[in-house]
PDB file of C-alpha atoms in Angstrom:
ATOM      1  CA  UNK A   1     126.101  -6.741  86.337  1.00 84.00           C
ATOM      2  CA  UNK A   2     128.413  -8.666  88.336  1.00 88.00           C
ATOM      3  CA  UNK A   3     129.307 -10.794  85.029  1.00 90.00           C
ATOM      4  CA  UNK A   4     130.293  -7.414  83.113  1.00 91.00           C
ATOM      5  CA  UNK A   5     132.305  -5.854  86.684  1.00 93.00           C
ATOM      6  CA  UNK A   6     134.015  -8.789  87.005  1.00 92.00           C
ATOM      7  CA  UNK A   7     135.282  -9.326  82.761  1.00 90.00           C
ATOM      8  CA  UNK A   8     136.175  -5.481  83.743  1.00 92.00           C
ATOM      9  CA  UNK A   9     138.255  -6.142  86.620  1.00 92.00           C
ATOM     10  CA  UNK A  10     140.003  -9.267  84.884  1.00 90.00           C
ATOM     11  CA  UNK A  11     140.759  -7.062  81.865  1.00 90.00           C
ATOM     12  CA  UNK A  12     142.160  -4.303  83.931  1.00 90.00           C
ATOM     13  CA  UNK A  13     144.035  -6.516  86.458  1.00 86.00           C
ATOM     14  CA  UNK A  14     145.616  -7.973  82.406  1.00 84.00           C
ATOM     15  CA  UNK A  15     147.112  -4.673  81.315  1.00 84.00           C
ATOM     16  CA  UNK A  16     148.178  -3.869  84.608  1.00 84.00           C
ATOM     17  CA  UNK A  17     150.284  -7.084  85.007  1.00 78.00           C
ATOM     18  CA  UNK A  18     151.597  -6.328  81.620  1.00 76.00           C
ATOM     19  CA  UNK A  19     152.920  -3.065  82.423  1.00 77.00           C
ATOM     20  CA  UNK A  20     153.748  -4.268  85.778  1.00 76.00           C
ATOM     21  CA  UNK A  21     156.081  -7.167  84.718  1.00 71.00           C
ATOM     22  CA  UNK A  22     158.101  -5.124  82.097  1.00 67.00           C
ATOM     23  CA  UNK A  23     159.053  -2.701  85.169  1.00 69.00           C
ATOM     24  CA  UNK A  24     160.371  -5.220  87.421  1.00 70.00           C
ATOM     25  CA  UNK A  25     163.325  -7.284  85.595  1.00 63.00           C
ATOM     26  CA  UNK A  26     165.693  -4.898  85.789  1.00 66.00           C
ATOM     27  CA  UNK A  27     165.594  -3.738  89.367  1.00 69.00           C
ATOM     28  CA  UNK A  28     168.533  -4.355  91.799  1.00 69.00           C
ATOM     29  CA  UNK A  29     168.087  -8.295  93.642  1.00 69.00           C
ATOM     30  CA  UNK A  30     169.083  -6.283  96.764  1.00 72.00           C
ATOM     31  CA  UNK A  31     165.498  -4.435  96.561  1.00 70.00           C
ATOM     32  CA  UNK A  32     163.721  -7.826  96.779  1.00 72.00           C
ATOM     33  CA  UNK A  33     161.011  -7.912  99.540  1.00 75.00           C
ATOM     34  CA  UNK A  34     161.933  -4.350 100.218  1.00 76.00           C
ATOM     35  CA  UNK A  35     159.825  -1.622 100.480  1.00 76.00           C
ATOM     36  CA  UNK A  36     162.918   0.153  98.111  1.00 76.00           C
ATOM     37  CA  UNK A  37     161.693  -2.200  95.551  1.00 75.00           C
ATOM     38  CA  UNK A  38     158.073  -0.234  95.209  1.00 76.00           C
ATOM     39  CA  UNK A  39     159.881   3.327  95.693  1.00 77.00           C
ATOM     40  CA  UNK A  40     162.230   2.467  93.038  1.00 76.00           C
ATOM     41  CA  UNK A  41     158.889   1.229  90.858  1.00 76.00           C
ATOM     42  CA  UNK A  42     157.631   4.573  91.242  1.00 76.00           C
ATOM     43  CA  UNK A  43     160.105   6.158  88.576  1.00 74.00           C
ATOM     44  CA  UNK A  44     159.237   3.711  86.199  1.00 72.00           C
ATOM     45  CA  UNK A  45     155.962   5.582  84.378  1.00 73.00           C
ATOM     46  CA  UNK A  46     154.475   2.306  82.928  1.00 75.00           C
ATOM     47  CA  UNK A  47     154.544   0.583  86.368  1.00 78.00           C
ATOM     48  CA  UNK A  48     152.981   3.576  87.736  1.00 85.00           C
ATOM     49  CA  UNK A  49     150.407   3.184  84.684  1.00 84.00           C
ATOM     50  CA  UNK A  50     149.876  -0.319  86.097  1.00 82.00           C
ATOM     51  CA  UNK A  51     149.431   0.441  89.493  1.00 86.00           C
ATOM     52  CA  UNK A  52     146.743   2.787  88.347  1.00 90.00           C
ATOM     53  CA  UNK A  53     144.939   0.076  86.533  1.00 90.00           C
ATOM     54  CA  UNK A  54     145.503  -2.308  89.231  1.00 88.00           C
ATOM     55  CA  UNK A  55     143.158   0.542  91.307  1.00 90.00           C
ATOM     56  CA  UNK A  56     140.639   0.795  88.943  1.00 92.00           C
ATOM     57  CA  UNK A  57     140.719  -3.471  88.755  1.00 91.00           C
ATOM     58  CA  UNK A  58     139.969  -3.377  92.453  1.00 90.00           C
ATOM     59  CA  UNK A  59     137.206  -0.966  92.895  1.00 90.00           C
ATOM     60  CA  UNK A  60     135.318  -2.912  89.837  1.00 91.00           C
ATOM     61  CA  UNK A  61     136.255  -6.486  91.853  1.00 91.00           C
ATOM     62  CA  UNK A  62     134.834  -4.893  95.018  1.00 90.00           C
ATOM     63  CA  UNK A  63     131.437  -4.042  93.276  1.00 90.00           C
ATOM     64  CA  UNK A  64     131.323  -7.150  91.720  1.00 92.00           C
ATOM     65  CA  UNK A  65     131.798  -8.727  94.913  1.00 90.00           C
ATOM     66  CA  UNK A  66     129.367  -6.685  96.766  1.00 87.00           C
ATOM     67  CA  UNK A  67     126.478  -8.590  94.638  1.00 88.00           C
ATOM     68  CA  UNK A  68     127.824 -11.754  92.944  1.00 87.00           C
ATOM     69  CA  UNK A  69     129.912 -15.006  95.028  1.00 89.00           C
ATOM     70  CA  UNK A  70     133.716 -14.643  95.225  1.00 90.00           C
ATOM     71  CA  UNK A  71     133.699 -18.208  94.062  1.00 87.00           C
ATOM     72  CA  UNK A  72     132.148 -16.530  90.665  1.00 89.00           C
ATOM     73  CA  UNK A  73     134.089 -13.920  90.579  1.00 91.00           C
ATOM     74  CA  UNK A  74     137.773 -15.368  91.074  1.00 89.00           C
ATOM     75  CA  UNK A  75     136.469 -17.870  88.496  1.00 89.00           C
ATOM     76  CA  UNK A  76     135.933 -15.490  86.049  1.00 90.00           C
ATOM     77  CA  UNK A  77     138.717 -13.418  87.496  1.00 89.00           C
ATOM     78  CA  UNK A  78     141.312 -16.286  86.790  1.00 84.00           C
ATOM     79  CA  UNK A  79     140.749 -15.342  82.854  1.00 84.00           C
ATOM     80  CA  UNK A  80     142.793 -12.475  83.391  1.00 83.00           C
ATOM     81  CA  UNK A  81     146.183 -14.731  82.756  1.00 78.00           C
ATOM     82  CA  UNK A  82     144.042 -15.220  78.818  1.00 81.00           C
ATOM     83  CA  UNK A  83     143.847 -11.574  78.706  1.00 82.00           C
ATOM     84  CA  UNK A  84     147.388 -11.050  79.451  1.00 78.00           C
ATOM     85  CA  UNK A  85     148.070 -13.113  77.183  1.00 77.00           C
ATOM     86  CA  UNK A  86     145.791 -12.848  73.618  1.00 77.00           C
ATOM     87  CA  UNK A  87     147.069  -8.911  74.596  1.00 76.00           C
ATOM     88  CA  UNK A  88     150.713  -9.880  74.459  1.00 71.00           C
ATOM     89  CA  UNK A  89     150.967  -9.044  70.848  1.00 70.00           C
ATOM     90  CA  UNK A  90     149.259  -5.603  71.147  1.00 70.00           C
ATOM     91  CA  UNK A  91     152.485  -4.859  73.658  1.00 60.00           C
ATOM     92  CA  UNK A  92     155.105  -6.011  70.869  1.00 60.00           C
ATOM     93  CA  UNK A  93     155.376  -8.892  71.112  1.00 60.00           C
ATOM     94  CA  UNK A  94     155.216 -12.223  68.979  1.00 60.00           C
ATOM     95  CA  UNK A  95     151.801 -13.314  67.934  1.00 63.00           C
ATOM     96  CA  UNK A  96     151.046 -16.807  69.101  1.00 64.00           C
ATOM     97  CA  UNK A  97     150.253 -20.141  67.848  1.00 68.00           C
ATOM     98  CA  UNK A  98     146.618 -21.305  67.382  1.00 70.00           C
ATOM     99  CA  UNK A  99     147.473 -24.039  70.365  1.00 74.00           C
ATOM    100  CA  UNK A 100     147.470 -20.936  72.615  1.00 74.00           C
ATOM    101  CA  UNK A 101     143.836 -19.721  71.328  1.00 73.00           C
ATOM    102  CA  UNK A 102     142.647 -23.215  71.576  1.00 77.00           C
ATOM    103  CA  UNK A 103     143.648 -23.452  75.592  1.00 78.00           C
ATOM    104  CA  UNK A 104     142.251 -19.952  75.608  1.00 79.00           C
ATOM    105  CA  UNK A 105     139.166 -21.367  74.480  1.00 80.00           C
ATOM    106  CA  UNK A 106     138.907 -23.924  76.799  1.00 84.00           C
ATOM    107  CA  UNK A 107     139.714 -21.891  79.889  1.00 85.00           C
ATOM    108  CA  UNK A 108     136.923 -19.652  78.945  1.00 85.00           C
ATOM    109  CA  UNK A 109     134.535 -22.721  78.846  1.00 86.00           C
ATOM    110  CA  UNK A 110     135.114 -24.094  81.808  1.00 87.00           C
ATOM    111  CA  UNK A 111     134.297 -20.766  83.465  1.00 89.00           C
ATOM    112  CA  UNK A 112     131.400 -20.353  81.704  1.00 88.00           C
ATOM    113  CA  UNK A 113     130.106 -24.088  82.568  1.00 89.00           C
ATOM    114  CA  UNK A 114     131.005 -23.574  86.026  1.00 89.00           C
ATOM    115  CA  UNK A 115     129.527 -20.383  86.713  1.00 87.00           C
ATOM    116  CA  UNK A 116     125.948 -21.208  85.145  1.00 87.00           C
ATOM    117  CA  UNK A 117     126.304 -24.386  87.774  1.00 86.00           C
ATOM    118  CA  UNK A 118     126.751 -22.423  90.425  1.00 86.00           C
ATOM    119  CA  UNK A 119     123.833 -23.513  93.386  1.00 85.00           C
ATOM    120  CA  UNK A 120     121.770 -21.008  94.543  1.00 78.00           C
ATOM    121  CA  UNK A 121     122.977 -18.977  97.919  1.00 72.00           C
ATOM    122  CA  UNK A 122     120.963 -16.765 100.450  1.00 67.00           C
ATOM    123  CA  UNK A 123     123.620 -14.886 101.668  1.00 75.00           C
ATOM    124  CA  UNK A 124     127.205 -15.304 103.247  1.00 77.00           C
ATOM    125  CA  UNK A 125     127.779 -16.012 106.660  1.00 82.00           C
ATOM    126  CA  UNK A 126     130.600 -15.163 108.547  1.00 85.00           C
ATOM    127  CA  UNK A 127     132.170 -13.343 112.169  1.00 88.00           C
ATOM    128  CA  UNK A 128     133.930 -10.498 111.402  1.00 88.00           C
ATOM    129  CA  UNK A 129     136.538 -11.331 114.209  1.00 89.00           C
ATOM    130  CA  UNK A 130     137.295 -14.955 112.953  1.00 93.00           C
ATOM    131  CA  UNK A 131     137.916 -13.184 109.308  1.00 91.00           C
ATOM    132  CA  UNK A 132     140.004 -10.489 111.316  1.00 92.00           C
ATOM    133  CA  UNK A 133     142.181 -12.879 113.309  1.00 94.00           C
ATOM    134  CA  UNK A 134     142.319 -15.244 110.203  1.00 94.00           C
ATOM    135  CA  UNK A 135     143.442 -12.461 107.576  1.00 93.00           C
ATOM    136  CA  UNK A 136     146.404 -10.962 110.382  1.00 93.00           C
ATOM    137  CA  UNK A 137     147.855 -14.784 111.197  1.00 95.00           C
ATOM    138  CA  UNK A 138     147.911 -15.532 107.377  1.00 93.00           C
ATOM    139  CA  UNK A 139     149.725 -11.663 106.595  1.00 92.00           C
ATOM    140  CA  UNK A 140     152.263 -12.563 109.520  1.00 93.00           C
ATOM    141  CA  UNK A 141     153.132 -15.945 108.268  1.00 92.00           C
ATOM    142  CA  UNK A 142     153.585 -15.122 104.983  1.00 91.00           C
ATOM    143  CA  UNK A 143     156.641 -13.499 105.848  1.00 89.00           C
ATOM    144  CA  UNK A 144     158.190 -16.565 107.091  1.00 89.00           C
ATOM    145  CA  UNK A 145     159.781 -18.200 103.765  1.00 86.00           C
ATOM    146  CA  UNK A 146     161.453 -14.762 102.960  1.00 81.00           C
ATOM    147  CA  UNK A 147     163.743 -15.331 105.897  1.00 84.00           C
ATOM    148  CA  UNK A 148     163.852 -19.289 105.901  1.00 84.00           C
ATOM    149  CA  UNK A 149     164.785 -19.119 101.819  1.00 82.00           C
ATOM    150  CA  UNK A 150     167.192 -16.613 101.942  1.00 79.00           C
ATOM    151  CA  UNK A 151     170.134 -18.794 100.588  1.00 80.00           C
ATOM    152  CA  UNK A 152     167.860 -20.504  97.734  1.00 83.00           C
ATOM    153  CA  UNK A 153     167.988 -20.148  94.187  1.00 82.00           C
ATOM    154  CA  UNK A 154     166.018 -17.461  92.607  1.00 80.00           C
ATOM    155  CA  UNK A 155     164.018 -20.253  91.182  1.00 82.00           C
ATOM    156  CA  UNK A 156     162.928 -21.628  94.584  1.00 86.00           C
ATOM    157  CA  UNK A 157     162.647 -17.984  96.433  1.00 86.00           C
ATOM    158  CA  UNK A 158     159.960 -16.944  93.184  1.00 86.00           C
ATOM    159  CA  UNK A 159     158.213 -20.473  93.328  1.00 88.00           C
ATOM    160  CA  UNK A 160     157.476 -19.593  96.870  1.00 90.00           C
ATOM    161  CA  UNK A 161     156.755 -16.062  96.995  1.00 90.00           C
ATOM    162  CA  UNK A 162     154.219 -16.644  94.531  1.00 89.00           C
ATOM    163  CA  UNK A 163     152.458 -19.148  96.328  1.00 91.00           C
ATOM    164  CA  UNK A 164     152.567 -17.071  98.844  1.00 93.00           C
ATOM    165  CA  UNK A 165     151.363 -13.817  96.665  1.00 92.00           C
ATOM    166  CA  UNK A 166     147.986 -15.946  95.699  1.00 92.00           C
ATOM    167  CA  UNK A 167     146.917 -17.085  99.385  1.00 93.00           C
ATOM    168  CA  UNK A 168     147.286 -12.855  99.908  1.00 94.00           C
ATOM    169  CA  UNK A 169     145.147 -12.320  96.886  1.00 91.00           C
ATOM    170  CA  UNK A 170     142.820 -15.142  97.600  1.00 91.00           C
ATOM    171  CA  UNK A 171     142.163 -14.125 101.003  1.00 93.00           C
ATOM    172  CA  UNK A 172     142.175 -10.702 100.029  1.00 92.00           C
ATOM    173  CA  UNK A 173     139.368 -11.239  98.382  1.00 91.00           C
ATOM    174  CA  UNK A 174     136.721 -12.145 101.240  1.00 90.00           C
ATOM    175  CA  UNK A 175     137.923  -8.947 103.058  1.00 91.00           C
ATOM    176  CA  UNK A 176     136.718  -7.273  99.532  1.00 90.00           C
ATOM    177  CA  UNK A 177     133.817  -9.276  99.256  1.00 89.00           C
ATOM    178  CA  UNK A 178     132.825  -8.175 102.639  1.00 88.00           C
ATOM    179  CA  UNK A 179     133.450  -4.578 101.990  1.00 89.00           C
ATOM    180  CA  UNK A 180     131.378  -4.042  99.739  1.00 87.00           C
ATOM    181  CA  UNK A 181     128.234  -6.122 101.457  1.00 85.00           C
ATOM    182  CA  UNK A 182     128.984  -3.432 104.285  1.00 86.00           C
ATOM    183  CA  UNK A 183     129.209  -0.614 101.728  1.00 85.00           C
ATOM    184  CA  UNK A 184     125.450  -1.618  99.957  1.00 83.00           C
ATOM    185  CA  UNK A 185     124.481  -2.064 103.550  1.00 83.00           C
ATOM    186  CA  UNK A 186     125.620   1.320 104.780  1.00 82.00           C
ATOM    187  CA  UNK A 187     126.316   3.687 102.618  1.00 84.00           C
ATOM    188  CA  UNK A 188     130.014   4.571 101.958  1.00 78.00           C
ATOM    189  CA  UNK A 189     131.249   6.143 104.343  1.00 80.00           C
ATOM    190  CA  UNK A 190     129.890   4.120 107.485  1.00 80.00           C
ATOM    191  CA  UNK A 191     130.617   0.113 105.076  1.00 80.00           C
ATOM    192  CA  UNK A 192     134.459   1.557 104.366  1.00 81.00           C
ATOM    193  CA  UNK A 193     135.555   2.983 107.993  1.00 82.00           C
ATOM    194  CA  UNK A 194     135.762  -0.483 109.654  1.00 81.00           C
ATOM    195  CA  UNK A 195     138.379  -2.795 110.590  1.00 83.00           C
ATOM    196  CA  UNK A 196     138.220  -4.874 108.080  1.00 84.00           C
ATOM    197  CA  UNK A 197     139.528  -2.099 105.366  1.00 88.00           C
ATOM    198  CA  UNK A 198     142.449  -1.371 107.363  1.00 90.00           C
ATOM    199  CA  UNK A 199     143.293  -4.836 107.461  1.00 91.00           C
ATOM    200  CA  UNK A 200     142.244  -5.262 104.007  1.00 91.00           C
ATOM    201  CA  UNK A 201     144.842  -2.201 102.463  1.00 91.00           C
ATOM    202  CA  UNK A 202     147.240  -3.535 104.865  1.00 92.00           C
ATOM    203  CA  UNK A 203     147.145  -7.209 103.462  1.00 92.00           C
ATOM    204  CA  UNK A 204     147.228  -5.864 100.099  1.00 90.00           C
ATOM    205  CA  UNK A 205     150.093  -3.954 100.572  1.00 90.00           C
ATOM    206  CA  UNK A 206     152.004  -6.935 101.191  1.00 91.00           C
ATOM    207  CA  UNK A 207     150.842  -8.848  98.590  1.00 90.00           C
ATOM    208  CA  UNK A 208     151.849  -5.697  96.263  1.00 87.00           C
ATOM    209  CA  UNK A 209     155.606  -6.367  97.430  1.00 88.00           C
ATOM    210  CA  UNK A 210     155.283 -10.101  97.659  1.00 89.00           C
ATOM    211  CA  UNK A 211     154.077 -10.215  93.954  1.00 86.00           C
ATOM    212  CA  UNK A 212     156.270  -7.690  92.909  1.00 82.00           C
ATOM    213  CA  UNK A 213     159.221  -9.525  94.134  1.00 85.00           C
ATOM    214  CA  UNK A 214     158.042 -12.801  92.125  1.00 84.00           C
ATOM    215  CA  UNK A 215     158.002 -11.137  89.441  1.00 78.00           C
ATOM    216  CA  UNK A 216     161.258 -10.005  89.738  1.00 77.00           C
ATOM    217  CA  UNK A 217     163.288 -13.021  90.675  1.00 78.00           C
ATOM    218  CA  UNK A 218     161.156 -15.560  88.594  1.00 71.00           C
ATOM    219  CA  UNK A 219     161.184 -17.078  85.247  1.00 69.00           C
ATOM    220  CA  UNK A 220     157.406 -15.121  83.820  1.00 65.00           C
ATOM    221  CA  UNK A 221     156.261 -19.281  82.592  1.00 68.00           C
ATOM    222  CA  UNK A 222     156.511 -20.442  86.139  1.00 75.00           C
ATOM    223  CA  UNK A 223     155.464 -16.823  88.618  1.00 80.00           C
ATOM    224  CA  UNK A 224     152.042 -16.302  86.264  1.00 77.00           C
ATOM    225  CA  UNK A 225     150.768 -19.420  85.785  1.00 80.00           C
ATOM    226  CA  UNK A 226     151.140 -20.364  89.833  1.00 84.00           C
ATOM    227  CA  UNK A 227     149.210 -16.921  90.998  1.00 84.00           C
ATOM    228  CA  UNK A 228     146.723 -17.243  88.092  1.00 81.00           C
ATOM    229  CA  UNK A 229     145.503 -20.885  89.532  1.00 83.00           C
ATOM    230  CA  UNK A 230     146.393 -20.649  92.810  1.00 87.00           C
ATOM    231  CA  UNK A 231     144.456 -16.767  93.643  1.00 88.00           C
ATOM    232  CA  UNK A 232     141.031 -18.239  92.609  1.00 88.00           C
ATOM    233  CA  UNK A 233     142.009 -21.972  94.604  1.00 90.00           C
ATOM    234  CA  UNK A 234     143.046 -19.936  97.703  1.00 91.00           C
ATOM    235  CA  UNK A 235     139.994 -18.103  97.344  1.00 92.00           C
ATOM    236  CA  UNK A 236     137.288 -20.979  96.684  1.00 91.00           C
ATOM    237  CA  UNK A 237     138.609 -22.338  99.869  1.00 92.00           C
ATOM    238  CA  UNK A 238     138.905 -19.262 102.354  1.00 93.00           C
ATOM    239  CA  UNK A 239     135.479 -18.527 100.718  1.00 91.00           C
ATOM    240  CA  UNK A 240     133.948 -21.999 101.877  1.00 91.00           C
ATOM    241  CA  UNK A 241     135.753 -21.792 105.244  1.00 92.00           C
ATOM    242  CA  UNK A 242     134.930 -18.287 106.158  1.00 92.00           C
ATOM    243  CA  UNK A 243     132.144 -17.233 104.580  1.00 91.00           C
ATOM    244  CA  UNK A 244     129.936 -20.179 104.299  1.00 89.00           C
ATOM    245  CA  UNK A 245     129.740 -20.641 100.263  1.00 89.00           C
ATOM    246  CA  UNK A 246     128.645 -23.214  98.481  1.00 87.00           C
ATOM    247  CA  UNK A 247     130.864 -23.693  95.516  1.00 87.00           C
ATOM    248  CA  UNK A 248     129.063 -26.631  93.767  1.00 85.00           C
ATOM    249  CA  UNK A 249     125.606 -28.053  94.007  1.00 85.00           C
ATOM    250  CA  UNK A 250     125.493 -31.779  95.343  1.00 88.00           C
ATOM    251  CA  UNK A 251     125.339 -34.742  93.186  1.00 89.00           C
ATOM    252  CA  UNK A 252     125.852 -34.722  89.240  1.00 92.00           C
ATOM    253  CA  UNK A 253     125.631 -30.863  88.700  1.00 90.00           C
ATOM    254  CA  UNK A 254     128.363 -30.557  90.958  1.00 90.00           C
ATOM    255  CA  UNK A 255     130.740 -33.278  90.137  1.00 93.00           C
ATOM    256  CA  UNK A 256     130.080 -31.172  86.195  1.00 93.00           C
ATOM    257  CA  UNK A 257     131.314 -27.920  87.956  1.00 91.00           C
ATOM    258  CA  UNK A 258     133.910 -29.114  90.204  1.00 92.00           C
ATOM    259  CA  UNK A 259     135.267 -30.854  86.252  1.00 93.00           C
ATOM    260  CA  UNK A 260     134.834 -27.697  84.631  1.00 91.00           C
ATOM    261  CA  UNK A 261     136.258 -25.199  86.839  1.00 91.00           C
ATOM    262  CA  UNK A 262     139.257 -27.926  87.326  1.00 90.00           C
ATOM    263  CA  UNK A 263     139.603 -28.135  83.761  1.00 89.00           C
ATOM    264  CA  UNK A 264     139.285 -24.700  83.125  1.00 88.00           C
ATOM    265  CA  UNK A 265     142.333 -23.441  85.598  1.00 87.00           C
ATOM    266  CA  UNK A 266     144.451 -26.655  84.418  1.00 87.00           C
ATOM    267  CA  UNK A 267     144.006 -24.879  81.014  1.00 85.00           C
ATOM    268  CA  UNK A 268     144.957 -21.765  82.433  1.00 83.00           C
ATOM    269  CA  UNK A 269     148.174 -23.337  83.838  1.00 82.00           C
ATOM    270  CA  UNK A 270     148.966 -24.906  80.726  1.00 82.00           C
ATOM    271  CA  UNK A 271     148.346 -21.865  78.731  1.00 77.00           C
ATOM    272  CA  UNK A 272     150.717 -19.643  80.917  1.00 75.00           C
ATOM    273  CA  UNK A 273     153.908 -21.997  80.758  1.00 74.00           C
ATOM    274  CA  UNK A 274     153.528 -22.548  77.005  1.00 72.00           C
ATOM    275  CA  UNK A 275     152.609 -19.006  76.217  1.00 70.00           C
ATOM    276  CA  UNK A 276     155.562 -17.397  78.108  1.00 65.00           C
ATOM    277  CA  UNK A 277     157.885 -19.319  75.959  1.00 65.00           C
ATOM    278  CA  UNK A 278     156.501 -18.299  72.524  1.00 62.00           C
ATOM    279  CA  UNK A 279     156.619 -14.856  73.795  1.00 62.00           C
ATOM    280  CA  UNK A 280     160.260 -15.180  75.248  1.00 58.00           C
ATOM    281  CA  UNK A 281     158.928 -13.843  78.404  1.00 53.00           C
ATOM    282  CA  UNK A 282     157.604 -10.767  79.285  1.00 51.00           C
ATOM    283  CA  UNK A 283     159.418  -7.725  79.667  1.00 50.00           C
ATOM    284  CA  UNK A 284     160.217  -4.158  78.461  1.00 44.00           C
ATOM    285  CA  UNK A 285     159.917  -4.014  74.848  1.00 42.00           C
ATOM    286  CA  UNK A 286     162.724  -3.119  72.140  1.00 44.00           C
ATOM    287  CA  UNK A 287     164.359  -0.025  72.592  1.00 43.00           C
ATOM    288  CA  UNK A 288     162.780   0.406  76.507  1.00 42.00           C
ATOM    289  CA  UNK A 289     165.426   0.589  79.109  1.00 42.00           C
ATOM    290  CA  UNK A 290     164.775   0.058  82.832  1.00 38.00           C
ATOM    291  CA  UNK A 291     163.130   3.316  83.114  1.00 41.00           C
ATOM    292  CA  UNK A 292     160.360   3.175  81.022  1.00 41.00           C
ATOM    293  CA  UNK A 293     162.462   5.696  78.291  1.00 39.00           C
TER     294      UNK A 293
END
């Protein structure tokens, strides 16, 4: 089950970045790390489309994380980028070269080797006020380089806000991961109301206007592949740090999955950079304006 939620979640999080990026080129540069940047978005009926997905992405990563690692499910999560991509053509645009499928091919290996290497875990273990204190420094600092890069190049500003945009995601995801161990713990109603999901929606929020505002500065070959890799690397590590996981056996099985899953988002990076070019980016299609019309 947590296999299938998680494929789920990586294809929905795919056509939501789709529909997502095509929204964002054409805004105003003043509306960059504004919250006018998202109201603007909401006039645009494919982002909205996306957002909707993006929903739907997140409740199926939450269940998925309520029974199965993070470190499995950003791994298989970090597919999404191949998604995105081997969809491309379904959105209008250019179908790619068999290079592309190959590295496709390859990312989805690595995965797959990784994740049947995984060592066997009792549970997490974590405080909920280290997480807390952790997730609120990391959303307070991540505002920093907005102010500090102000008179950068749109090159530099996108390079960084998607860096920062996958430490959000990455941590994000351990807030997730414990919502839904409180939910099957709980029930519903008693797992959601805590701290944690405030901080959680809060955190995401920002990462919503952080990633949005990559998108719209940066050139689609550089923003992707950076918060394709570096979500699932931010949240290996805030995984092992805060909740205790093991993300490779010891010895020879986990040299083998520590190769694979490095192989795996190297192909990833690799695909994203080559496969932006083919397409010529992505963006509204022929005969879309900035509306969505």
């Amino acid at each position: 089950m947590v296999y299938v939620l998680s494929i789920a979640s990586a294809i929905a999080f795919a056509f939501a970045s789709l529909l997502q990026l095509a929204a964002t080129k054409d805004r105003s540069d003043d509306l960059n790390m504004r919250p006018g940047l998202l109201f603007s978005l909401f006039k645009h009926g494919g982002w909205l489309g996306g957002i909707a997905l993006d929903v739907v992405a997140i409740a199926f990563q939450i269940l998925a994380l309520a029974f199965g690692k993070v470190a499995v499910v950003q791994a298989i999560l970090s597919l999404g980028l191949v998604v995105s991509i081997v969809s491309a053509p379904y959105f209008g645009f250019n179908k790619l070269s068999s290079r592309i499928s190959w590295l496709s091919l390859a990312a989805g290996f690595g995965v797959g080797v990784y994740i049947l290497l995984q060592p066997a875990q009792a549970k997490d273990s974590y405080r909920m006020s280290i997480v807390l204190v952790v997730a609120v420094f990391v959303g307070m600092v991540a505002l920093i380089p907005h102010f500090l890069l102000k008179g950068a190049s749109r090159h530099y500003r996108a390079i960084s806000l998607s860096i920062i945009a996958s430490v959000l995601v990455g941590l994000a995801s351990v807030l997730e991961r414990i919502l839904g161990l409180r939910v099957v713990a709980l029930g519903l109603f008693r797992g959601a109301f805590a701290p944690n999901t405030l901080v959680l929606i809060v955190l995401g929020l920002e990462a919503l206007l952080i990633t949005q505002s990559a998108f719209q500065l940066g050139e689609l070959h550089v923003v992707l592949p950076i918060i394709s890799i570096g979500e699932p690397i931010v949240s290996f590590v805030f995984a092992r740090v805060l909740l205790g996981e093991r993300l490779w056996a010891p010895g020879l099985m986990g040299l083998l999955a520590f190769v694979a899953i490095a192989g795996s988002l190297s192909s990833v990076y690799v695909l994203g950079r080559h496969a932006m070019s083919e397409l010529g980016g992505l963006g509204p299609v022929e005969g879309e304006d900035a509306e969505g019309t």
